Structures are given as structure tokens and as C-alpha cells.
GROMACS .gro file of C-alpha atoms in nm:
model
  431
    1UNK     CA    1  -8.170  -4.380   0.899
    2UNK     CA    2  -8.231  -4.030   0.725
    3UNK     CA    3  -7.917  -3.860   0.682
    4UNK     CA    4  -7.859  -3.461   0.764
    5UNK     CA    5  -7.721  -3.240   0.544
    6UNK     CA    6  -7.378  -3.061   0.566
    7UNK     CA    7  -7.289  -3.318   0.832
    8UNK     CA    8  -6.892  -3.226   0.791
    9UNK     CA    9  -6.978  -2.888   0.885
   10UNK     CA   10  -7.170  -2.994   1.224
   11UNK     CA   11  -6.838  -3.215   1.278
   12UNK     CA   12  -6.624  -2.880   1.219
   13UNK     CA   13  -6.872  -2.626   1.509
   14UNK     CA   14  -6.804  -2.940   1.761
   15UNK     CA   15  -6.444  -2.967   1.672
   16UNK     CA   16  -6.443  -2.563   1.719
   17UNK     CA   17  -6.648  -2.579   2.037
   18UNK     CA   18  -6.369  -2.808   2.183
   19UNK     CA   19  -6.101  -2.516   2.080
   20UNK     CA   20  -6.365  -2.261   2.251
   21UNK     CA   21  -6.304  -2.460   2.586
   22UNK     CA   22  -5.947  -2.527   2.524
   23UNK     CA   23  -5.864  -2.190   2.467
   24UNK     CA   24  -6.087  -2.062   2.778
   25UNK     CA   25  -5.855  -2.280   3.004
   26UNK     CA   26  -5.526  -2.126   2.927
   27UNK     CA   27  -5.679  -1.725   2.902
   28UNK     CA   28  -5.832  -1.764   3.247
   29UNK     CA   29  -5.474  -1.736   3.413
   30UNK     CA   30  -5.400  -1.347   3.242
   31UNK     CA   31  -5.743  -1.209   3.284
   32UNK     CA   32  -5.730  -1.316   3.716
   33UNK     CA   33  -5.356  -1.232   3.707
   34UNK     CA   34  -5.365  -0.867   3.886
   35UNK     CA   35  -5.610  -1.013   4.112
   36UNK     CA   36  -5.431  -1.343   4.178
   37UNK     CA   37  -5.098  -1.182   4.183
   38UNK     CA   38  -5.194  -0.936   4.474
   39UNK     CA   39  -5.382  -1.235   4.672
   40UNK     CA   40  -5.065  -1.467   4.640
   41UNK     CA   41  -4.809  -1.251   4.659
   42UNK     CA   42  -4.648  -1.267   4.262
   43UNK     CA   43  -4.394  -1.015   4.117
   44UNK     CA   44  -4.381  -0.967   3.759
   45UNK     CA   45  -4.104  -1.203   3.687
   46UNK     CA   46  -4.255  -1.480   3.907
   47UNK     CA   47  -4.585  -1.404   3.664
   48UNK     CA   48  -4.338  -1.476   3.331
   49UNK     CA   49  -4.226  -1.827   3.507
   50UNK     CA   50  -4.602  -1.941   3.575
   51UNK     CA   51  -4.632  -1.903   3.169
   52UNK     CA   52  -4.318  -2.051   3.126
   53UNK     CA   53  -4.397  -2.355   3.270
   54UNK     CA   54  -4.725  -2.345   3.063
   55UNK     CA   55  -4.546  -2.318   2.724
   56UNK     CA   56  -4.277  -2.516   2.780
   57UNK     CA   57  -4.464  -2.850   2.861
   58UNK     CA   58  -4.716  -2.754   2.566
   59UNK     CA   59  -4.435  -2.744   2.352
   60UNK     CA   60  -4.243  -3.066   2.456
   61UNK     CA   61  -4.580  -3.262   2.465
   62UNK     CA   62  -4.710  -3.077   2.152
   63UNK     CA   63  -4.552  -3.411   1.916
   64UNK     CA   64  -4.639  -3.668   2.193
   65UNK     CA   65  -5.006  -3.540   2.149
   66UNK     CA   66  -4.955  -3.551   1.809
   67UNK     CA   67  -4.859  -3.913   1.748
   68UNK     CA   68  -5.106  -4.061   1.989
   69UNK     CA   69  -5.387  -3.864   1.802
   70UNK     CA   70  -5.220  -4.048   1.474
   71UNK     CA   71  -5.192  -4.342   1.652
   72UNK     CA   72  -5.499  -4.435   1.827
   73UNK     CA   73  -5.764  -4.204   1.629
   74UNK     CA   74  -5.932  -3.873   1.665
   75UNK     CA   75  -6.226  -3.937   1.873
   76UNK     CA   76  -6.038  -4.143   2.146
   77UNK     CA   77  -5.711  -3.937   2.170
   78UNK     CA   78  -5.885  -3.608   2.175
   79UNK     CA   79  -6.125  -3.682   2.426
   80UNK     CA   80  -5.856  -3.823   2.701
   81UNK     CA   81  -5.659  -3.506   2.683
   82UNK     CA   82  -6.001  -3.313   2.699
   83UNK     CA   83  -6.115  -3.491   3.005
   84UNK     CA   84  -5.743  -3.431   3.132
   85UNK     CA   85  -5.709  -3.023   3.067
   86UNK     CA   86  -6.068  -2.997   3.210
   87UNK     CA   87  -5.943  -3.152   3.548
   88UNK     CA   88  -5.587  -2.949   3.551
   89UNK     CA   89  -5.767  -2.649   3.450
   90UNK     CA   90  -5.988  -2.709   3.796
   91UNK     CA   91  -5.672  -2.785   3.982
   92UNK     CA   92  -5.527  -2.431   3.966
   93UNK     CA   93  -5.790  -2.328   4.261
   94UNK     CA   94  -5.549  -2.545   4.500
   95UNK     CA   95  -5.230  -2.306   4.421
   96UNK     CA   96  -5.114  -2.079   4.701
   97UNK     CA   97  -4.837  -1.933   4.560
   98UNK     CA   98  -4.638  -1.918   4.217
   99UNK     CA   99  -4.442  -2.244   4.267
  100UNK     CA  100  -4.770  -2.440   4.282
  101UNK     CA  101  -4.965  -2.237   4.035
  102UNK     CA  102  -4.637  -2.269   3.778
  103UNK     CA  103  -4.690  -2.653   3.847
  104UNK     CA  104  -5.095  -2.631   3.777
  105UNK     CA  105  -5.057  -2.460   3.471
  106UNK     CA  106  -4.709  -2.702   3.316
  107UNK     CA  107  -4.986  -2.957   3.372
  108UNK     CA  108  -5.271  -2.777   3.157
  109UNK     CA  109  -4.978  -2.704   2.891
  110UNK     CA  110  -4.960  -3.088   2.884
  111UNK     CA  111  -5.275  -3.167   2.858
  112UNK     CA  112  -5.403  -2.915   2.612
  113UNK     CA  113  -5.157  -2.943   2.380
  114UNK     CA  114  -5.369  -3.197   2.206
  115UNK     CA  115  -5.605  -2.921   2.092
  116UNK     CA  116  -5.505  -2.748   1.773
  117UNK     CA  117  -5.361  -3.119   1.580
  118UNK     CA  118  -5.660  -3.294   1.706
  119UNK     CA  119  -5.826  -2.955   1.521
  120UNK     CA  120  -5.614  -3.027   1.203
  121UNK     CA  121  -5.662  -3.416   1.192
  122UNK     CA  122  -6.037  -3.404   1.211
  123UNK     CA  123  -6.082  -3.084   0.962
  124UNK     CA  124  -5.825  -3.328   0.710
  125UNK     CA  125  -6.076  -3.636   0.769
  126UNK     CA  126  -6.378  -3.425   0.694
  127UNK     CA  127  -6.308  -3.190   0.417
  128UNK     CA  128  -6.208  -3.174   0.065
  129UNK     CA  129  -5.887  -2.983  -0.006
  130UNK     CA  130  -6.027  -2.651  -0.149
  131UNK     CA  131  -6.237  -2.632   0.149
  132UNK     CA  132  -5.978  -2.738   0.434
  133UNK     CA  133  -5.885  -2.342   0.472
  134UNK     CA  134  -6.226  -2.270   0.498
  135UNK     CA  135  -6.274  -2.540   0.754
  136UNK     CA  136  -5.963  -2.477   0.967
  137UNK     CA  137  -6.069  -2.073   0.942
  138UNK     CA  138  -6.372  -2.193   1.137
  139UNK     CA  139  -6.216  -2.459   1.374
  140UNK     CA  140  -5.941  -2.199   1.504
  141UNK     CA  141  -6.189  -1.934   1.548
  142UNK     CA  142  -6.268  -2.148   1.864
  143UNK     CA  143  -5.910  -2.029   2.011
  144UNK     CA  144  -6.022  -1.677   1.975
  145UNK     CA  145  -6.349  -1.752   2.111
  146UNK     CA  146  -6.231  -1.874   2.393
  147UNK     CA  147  -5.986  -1.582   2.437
  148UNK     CA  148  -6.248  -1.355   2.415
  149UNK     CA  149  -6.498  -1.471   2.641
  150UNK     CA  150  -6.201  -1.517   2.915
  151UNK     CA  151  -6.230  -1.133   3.028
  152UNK     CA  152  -6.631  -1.128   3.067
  153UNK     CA  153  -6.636  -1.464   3.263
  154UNK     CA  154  -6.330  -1.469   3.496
  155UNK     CA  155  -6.471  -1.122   3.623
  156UNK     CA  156  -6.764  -1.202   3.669
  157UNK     CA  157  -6.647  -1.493   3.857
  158UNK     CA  158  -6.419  -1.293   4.033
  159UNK     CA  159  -6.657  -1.027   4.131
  160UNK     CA  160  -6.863  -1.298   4.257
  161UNK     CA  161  -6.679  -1.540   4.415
  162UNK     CA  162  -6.313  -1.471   4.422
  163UNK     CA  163  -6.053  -1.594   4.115
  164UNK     CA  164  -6.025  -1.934   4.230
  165UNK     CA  165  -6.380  -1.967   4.106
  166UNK     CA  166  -6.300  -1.957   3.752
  167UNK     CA  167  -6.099  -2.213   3.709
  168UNK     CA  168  -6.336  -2.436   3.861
  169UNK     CA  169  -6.558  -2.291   3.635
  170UNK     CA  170  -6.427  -2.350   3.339
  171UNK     CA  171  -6.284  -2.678   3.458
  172UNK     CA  172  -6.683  -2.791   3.438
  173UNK     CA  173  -6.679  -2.658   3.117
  174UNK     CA  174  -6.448  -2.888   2.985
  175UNK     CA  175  -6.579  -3.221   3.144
  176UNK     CA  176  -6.930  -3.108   2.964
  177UNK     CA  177  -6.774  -3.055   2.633
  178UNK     CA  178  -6.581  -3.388   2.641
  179UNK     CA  179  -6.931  -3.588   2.713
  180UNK     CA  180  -7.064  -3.423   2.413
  181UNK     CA  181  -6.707  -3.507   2.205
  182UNK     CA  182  -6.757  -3.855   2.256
  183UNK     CA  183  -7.048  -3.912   2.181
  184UNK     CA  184  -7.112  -3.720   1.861
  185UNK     CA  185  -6.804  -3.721   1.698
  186UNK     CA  186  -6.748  -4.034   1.465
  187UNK     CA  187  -6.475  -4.061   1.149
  188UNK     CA  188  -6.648  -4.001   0.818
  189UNK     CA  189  -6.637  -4.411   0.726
  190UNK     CA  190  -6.857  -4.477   1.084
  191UNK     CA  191  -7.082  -4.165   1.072
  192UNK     CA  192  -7.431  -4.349   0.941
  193UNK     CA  193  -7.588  -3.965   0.927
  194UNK     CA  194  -7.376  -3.844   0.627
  195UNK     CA  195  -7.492  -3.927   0.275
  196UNK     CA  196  -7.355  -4.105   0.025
  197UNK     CA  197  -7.343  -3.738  -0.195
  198UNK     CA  198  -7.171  -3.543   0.069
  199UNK     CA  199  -6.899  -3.831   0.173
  200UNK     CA  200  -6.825  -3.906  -0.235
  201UNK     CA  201  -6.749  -3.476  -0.215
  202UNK     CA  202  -6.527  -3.542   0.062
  203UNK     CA  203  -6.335  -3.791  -0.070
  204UNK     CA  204  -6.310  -3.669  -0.444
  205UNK     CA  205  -6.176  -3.360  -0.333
  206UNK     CA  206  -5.882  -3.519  -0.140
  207UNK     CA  207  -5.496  -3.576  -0.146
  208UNK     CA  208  -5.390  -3.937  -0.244
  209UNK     CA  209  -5.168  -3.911   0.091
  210UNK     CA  210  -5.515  -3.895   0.310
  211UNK     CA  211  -5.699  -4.188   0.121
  212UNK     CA  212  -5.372  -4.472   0.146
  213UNK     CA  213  -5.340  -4.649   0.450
  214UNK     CA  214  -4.965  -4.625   0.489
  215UNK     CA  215  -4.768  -4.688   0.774
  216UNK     CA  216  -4.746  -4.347   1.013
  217UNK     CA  217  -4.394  -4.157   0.949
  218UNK     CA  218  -4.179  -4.150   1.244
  219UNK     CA  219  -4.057  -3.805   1.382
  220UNK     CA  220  -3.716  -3.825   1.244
  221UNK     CA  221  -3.868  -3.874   0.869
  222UNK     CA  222  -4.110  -3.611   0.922
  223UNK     CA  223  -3.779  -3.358   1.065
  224UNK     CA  224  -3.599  -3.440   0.779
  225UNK     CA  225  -3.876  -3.315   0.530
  226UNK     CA  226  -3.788  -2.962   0.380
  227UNK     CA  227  -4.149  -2.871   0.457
  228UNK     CA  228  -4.153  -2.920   0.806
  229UNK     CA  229  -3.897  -2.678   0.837
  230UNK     CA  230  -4.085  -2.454   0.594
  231UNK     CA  231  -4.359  -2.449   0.840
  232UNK     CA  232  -4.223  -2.516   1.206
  233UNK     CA  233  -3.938  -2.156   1.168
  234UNK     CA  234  -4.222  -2.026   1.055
  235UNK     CA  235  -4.419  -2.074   1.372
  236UNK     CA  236  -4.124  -2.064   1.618
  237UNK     CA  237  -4.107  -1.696   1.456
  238UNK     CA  238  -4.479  -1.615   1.515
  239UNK     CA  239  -4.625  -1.767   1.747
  240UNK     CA  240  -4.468  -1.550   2.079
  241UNK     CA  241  -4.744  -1.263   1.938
  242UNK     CA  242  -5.004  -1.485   1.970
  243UNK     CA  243  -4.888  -1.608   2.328
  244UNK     CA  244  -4.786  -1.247   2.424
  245UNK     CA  245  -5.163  -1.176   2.322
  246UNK     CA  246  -5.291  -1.425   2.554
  247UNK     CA  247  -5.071  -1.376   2.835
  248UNK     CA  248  -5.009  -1.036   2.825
  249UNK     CA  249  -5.281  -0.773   2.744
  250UNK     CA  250  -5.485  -0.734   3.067
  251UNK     CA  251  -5.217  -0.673   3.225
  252UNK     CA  252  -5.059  -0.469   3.024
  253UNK     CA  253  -5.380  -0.255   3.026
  254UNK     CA  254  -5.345  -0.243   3.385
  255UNK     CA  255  -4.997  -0.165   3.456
  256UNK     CA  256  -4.966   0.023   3.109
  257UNK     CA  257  -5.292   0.230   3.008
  258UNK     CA  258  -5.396   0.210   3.359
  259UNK     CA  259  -5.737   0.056   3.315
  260UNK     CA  260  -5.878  -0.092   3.634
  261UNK     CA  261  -6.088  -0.417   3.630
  262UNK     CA  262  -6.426  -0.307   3.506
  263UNK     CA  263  -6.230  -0.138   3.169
  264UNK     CA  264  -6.029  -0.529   3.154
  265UNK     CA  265  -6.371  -0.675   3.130
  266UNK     CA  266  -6.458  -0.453   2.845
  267UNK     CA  267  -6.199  -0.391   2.665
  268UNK     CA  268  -5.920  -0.653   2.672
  269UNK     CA  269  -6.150  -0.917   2.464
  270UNK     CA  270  -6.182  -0.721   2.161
  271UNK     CA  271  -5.809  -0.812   2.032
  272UNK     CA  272  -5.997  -1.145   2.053
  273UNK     CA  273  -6.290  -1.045   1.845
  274UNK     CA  274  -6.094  -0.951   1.581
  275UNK     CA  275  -5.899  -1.236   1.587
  276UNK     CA  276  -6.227  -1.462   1.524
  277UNK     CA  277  -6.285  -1.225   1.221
  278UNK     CA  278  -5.893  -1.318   1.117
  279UNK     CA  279  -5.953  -1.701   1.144
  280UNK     CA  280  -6.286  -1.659   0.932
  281UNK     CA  281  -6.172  -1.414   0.686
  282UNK     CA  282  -5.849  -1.559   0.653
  283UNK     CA  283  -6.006  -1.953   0.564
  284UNK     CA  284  -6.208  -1.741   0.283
  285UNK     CA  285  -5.905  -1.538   0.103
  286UNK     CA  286  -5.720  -1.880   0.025
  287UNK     CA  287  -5.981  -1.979  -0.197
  288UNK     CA  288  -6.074  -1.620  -0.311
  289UNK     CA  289  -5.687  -1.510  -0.415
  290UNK     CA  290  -5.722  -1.907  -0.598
  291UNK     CA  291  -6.008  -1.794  -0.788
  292UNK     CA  292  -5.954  -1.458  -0.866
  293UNK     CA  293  -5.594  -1.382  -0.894
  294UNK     CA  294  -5.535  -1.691  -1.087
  295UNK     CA  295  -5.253  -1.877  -0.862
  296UNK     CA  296  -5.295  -2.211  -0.754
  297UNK     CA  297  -5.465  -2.307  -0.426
  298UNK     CA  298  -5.124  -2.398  -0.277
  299UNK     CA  299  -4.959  -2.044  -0.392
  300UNK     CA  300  -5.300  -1.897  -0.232
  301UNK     CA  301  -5.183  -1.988   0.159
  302UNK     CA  302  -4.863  -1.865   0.107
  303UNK     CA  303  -5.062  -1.501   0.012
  304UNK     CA  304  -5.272  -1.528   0.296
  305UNK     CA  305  -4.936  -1.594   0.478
  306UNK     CA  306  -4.763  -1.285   0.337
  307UNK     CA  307  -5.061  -1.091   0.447
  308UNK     CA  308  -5.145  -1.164   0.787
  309UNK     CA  309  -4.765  -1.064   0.845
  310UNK     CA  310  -4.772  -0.695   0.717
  311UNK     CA  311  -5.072  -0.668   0.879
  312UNK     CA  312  -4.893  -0.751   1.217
  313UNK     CA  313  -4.737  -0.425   1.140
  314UNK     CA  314  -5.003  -0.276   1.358
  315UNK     CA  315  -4.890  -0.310   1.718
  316UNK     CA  316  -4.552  -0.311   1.630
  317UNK     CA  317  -4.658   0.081   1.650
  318UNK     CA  318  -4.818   0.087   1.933
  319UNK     CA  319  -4.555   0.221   2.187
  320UNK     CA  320  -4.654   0.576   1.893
  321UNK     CA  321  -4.995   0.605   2.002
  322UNK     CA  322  -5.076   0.810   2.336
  323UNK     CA  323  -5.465   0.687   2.388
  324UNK     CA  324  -5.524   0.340   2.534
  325UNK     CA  325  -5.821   0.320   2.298
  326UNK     CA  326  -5.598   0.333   1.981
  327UNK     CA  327  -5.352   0.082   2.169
  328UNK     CA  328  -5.644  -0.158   2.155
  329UNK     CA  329  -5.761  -0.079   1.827
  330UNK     CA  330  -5.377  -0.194   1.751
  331UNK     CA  331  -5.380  -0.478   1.943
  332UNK     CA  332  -5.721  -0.598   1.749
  333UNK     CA  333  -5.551  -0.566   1.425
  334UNK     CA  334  -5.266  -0.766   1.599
  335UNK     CA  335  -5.548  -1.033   1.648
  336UNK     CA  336  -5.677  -1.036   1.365
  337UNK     CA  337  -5.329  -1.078   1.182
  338UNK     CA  338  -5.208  -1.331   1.417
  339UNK     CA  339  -5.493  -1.586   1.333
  340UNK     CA  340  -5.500  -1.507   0.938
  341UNK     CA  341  -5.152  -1.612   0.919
  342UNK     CA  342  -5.206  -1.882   1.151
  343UNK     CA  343  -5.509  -2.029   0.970
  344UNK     CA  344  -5.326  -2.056   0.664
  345UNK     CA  345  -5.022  -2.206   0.809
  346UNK     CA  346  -5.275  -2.505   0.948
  347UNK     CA  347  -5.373  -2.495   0.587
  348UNK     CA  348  -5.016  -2.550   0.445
  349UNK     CA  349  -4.991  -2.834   0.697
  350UNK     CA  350  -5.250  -3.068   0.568
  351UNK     CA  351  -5.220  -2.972   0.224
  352UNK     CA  352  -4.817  -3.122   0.263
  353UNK     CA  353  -4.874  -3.396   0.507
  354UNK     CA  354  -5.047  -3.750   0.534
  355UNK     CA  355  -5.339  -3.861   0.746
  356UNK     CA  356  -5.143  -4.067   0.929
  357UNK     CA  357  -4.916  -3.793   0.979
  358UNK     CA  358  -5.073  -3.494   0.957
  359UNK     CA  359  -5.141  -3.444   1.329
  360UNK     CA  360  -4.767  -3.535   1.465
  361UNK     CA  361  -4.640  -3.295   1.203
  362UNK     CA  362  -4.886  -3.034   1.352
  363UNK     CA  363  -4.735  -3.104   1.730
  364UNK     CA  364  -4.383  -3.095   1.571
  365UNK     CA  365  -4.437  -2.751   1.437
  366UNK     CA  366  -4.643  -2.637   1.728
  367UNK     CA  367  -4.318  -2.745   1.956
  368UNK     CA  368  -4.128  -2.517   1.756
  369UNK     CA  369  -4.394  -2.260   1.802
  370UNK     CA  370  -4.407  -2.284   2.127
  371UNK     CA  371  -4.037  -2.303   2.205
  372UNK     CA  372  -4.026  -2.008   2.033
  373UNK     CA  373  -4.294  -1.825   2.257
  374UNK     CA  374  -4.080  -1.943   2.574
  375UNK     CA  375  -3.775  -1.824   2.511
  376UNK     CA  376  -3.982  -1.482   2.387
  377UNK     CA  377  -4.170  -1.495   2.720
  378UNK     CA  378  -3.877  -1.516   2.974
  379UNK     CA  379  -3.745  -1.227   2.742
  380UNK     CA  380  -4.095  -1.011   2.803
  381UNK     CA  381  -4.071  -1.111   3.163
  382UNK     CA  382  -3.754  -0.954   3.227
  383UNK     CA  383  -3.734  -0.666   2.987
  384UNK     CA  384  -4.077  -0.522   2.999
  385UNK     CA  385  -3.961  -0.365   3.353
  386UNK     CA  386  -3.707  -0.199   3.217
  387UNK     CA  387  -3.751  -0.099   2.868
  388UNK     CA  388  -4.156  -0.098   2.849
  389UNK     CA  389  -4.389  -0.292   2.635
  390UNK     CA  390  -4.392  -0.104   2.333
  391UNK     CA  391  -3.934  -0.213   2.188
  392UNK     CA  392  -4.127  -0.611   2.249
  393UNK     CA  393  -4.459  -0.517   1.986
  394UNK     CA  394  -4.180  -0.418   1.709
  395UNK     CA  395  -3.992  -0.723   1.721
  396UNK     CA  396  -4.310  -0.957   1.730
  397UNK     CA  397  -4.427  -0.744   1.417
  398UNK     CA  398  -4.067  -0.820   1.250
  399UNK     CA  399  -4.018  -1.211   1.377
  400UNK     CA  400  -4.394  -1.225   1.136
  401UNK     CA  401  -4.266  -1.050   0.844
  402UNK     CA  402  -3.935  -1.301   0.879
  403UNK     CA  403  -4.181  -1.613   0.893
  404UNK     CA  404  -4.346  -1.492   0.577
  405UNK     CA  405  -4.034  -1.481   0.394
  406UNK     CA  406  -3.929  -1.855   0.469
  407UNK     CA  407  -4.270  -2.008   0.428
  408UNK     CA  408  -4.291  -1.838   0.071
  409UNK     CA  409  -3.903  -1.983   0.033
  410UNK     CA  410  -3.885  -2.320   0.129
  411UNK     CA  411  -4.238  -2.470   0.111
  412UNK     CA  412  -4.316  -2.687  -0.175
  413UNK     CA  413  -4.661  -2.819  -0.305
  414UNK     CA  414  -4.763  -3.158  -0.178
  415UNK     CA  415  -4.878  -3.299  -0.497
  416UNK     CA  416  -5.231  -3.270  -0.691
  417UNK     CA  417  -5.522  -3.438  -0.571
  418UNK     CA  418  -5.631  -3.801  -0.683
  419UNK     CA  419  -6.003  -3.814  -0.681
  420UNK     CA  420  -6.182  -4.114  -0.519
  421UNK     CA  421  -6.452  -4.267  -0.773
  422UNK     CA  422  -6.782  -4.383  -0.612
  423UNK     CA  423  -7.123  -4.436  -0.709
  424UNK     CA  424  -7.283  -4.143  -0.592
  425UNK     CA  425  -7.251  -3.789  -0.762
  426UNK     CA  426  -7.053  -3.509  -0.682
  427UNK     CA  427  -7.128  -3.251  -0.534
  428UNK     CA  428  -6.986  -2.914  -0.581
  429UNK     CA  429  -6.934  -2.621  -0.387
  430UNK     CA  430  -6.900  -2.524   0.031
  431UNK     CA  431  -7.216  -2.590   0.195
   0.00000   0.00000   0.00000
């Protein structure tokens, strides 16, 4: 059989396409809000507890998702809770008010929360560790994807056919990406296409911790590790901007900067774009500060870490800026700064964690995250109507410059690499 060439990276685009769909499940929900909200009747604060209920089963089943991925394998595990988001996603046509809609969308939270570590696991099966930034840069740029073909689609949909329309939509979308999931995806030791060259530079390039086959740690000896907690107060502290982002900015361009649905279509997925560019850019710089600023690759994430924070800066000043159009230019460095930091986080993650680990430790941290963004969204939901939106940008941008400061604290290196000796010759460089 005649093997294809830069297979890992084919592996990575379907692992990203899954994040695309994943990511256009939960955004549908804030671009039909205004319109949803007027058809069933939905304050404000009723809005804040259909998220709620989102982020707060995502987070509890963030570690469950984990440790079944860890536990039954990539392919499998991934491809249930596809199948399962896809349906739940569909499901949210049936809600007639916010009680059943809340209860539509805690099941998506469920079901997606398989997404990202199923993300991390594969890119940690696939890739050599000076590439895994690189590859997890390109994986997550799926979320943003996702995110920013939400406003374009649920319009049109809406325009069309009414909101409930979209989520069956998209619903589709997932069933169609989970056929595809199962039957391309295969672990690197089953996948007959890659070559002998390219699996030896996979393997070479790799942690001792993701070549053993070691017994998976439980969640209380992963808790215990100082770098768990080096990486999960880090995303308790940053992840509400990326939720706010998704929840949030259509309508706070409507209620806010007063843009009516046609100006939501074209506007409100930029922050989006540029948080594509943030994922991409962001896998790059590890590697490029490594090389070039002579640090080593671990010291490089923190950097990127430390980066993507000051650039959250941005929005924190957006409640200074009179035209809407400079709000959004805010909001896209928001993006943009969101996923940089977020990418290299991943990063950090697999570089300190086992494979048969690596993706509970993900749903561990992303609990935290996501805890984090609850408690963060019931405050937005009640404060934004009385003190605006603009006090809530300033303390995102300060909870990121905190989780910079403890991730370049407390997290410690992993441990150096322990190349794998085959038969077949290296081979060097990111294809």
C-alpha cells in the first residue's frame, strides 16, 4: 500500500475540522439570541442562566470526558460524544422557553466537552514534541473557525427559515463530521498510510511518558501534581474572556453599539478571525522564541503565555473608545490574545503529562476553566445591566495578566525527551 506524505498533518485538519463543528454548536446560541430571546420571551438574566447551564455541565463532565478518552482510545471516545453533541445541538429547535432551552444547551455542554482533550490526545499521539505547539496552534484554530462562521450561517438561516433552523443545521453538520471521524482517523501504530520515515520522526521526537505503557493516573494523583495547578488557576483565570467572547459579543453589539442584524452578520465574526490568526501564530512563536532567543522549548510556552496576556490588554480598554468599529477592532485583538495564550497552555499540558493521562489532565484543567467562566458569567449576567460592559473587559484583561504570573511560577519542565531508535531514518523538520 503506497503511503502519503505528511500523514500526521492530514490527522491534525480532521482533528481541527471536528473542533470547527464543535465550536459551531455552542456559538449558534449567541448569534440567534436577540432573535430567539424576542420569539420566546427571555430577559437578560434568563439569557446568563441558559449559558450557565451550558458551562457548568461542560465543566463537571470536562474530566469524565477526559478519562474515557484515556480509557477507551481516541477514535472511539471522540466519536460517541461527536455523534452525541450533533444530536443535542439539533434538540435545541424543540425549546419554547428558557427553562427548556437552559436544559438543551446543559446537554450540549455535556456532550461537547470531549472536544478540546480529544484535540490534545490525538495532536500528543501524532507529533513530535517541538512540533506539538505547532500542531495544537492548528487543531484549536478549529474553535475559532467555528466561532466565526456562527454569525454568517445562523443568519442566513434565520433570514431564511427562522432560528430554530440552525440548530438543526448544524446538528447535520455534526452527524457528517463524525462519519468521516470514524472512518479516517486511526492511532499512528494502525495507520498502514504513514511511512516508516515519518512515524520513526514521530516517535524520536517524543517524551518517554508518551512511549511507556503505564497504568493511567487516577484524578486524585493527577490533583496532587504541582503542575496541574500550574495550569488549571491558570485557566480558571482566563478562560471567562474566551466564554464572554462566545456568548457575549452579538449581543453586546446589539444592545451596546446598536448594530442591527445585518451589521451582527458582518461584523461580530471578525474577533473570531483574529483569533484563528492567534491559534496559528501563537503554535509558531513557541518554537521561534526556542530558536532565536535561546531559551528552552519549555521556557518558550511560558513566553507565548506571558504574551497573549498583555495583549489581552486590548478590550480591557474598550469601555475608552466611542466608535463601535474600534470596539471590534478591540475585541479582535481580544481574540487573537485569548487563543495565543490558550494554544500554549494546551502546549504546557502535553509537554508535562502522560499519554495515558494527558487527556483527563486536559478535562481537569478545562473544569477549572470552565468553573471559572460560570461563576464570571452569572457575574456578567447580573452586572452588565447595571454597570455596562466595559468595568467586565478590565477585569477579564487583569484575571489574564494574573494567569501569566502563576503559570511562569509554579510550572516545572516535564523532563527531556528519550528518543525511540528504529530502522528507518529521521527525518527533520515540520512538514
Amino acid at each position: 500500500m503506497s503511503k502519503m506524505k505528511g500523514m500526521r498533518w492530514w490527522m491534525v485538519g480532521l482533528v481541527t475540522l471536528g473542533l470547527i463543528v464543535n465550536y459551531l454548536a455552542r456559538n449558534t446560541l449567541s448569534v440567534a439570541a436577540p432573535t430567539m430571546m424576542a420569539d420566546l420571551h427571555i430577559d437578560t438574566k434568563e439569557y446568563s442562566y441558559i449559558v450557565v447551564a451550558w458551562q457548568i455541565c461542560y465543566a463537571v463532565m470536562q474530566p469524565v470526558a477526559g478519562y474515557v478518552l484515556d480509557a477507551i482510545g481516541t477514535k472511539i471516545g471522540f466519536a460517541v460524544f461527536a455523534f452525541a453533541w450533533s444530536l443535542a445541538c439539533a434538540c435545541a429547535a424543540l425549546a419554547t422557553g428558557w427553562q427548556s432551552m437552559a436544559f438543551f444547551r446543559g446537554l450540549l455542554g455535556l456532550t461537547e466537552a470531549a472536544g478540546i482533550p480529544a484535540g490534545v490526545k490525538a495532536t500528543t499521539e501524532w507529533f513530535p514534541a517541538k512540533e506539538r505547539s505547532v500542531a495544537i496552534g492548528w487543531f484549536n484554530i478549529g474553535s475559532s473557525i467555528g466561532a466565526l462562521c456562527a454569525p454568517p450561517l445562523v443568519v442566513w438561516a434565520i433570514l431564511h427559515a427562522g432560528w430554530k433552523s440552525a440548530f438543526v443545521i448544524v446538528g447535520v453538520l455534526g452527524i457528517a463530521w463524525t462519519l468521516l471521524w470514524v472512518v479516517f482517523y486511526k492511532h499512528p501504530r494502525d495507520q498502514k498510510l504513514l511511512s516508516d520515515a515519518e512515524r520513526d520522526h514521530i516517535l524520536s521526537g517524543q517524551e518517554a511518558k508518551h512511549h511507556d505503557g503505564g497504568a493511567r493516573a487516577s484524578w486524585r494523583e493527577i490533583v496532587r501534581n504541582r503542575n496541574f495547578w500550574s495550569i488549571a488557576i491558570p485557566r480558571f483565570l482566563s478562560e471567562p474572556a474566551w466564554q464572554t467572547f462566545n456568548a457575549w459579543i452579538p449581543l453586546y453589539m446589539a444592545t451596546e453599539r446598536h448594530m442591527d442584524l445585518k451589521e451582527i452578520a458582518v461584523f461580530a465574526w471578525l474577533p473570531f478571525l483574529a483569533a484563528d490568526i492567534g491559534c496559528v501564530l501563537g503554535g509558531y512563536l513557541s518554537p521561534f522564541v526556542h530558536r532565536h532567543f535561546n531559551v528552552s522549548l519549555f521556557a518558550s510556552r511560558k513566553w507565548v503565555v506571558v504574551f497573549g496576556a498583555l495583549c489581552m490588554i486590548a478590550p480591557g480598554c474598550i469601555g475608552l473608545v466611542a466608535s463601535p468599529y474600534t470596539a471590534i477592532f478591540l475585541l479582535c485583538i481580544g481574540g487573537f490574545a485569548h487563543q495565543t495564550l490558550s494554544g500554549a497552555l494546551y502546549a504546557i499540558t502535553s509537554d508535562v503529562f502522560g499519554k495515558n493521562e494527558v487527556a483527563t489532565a486536559t478535562g481537569l484543567a478545562g473544569m477549572s476553566g470552565y468553573l471559572g467562566a460560570t461563576l464570571f458569567t452569572l457575574l456578567f449576567g447580573v452586572v452588565v445591566t447595571h454597570v455596562g460592559y466595559s468595568p467586565l473587559f478590565v477585569v477579564l484583561a487583569v484575571f489574564d495578566v494574573l494567569a501569566a504570573i502563576v503559570v511562569w511560577t509554579l510550572v516545572r519542565d516535564g523532563g527531556p525527551r528519550t528518543p525511540v531508535k528504529t530502522d528507518a531514518p529521521a527525518v527533520a523538520g515540520i512538514r
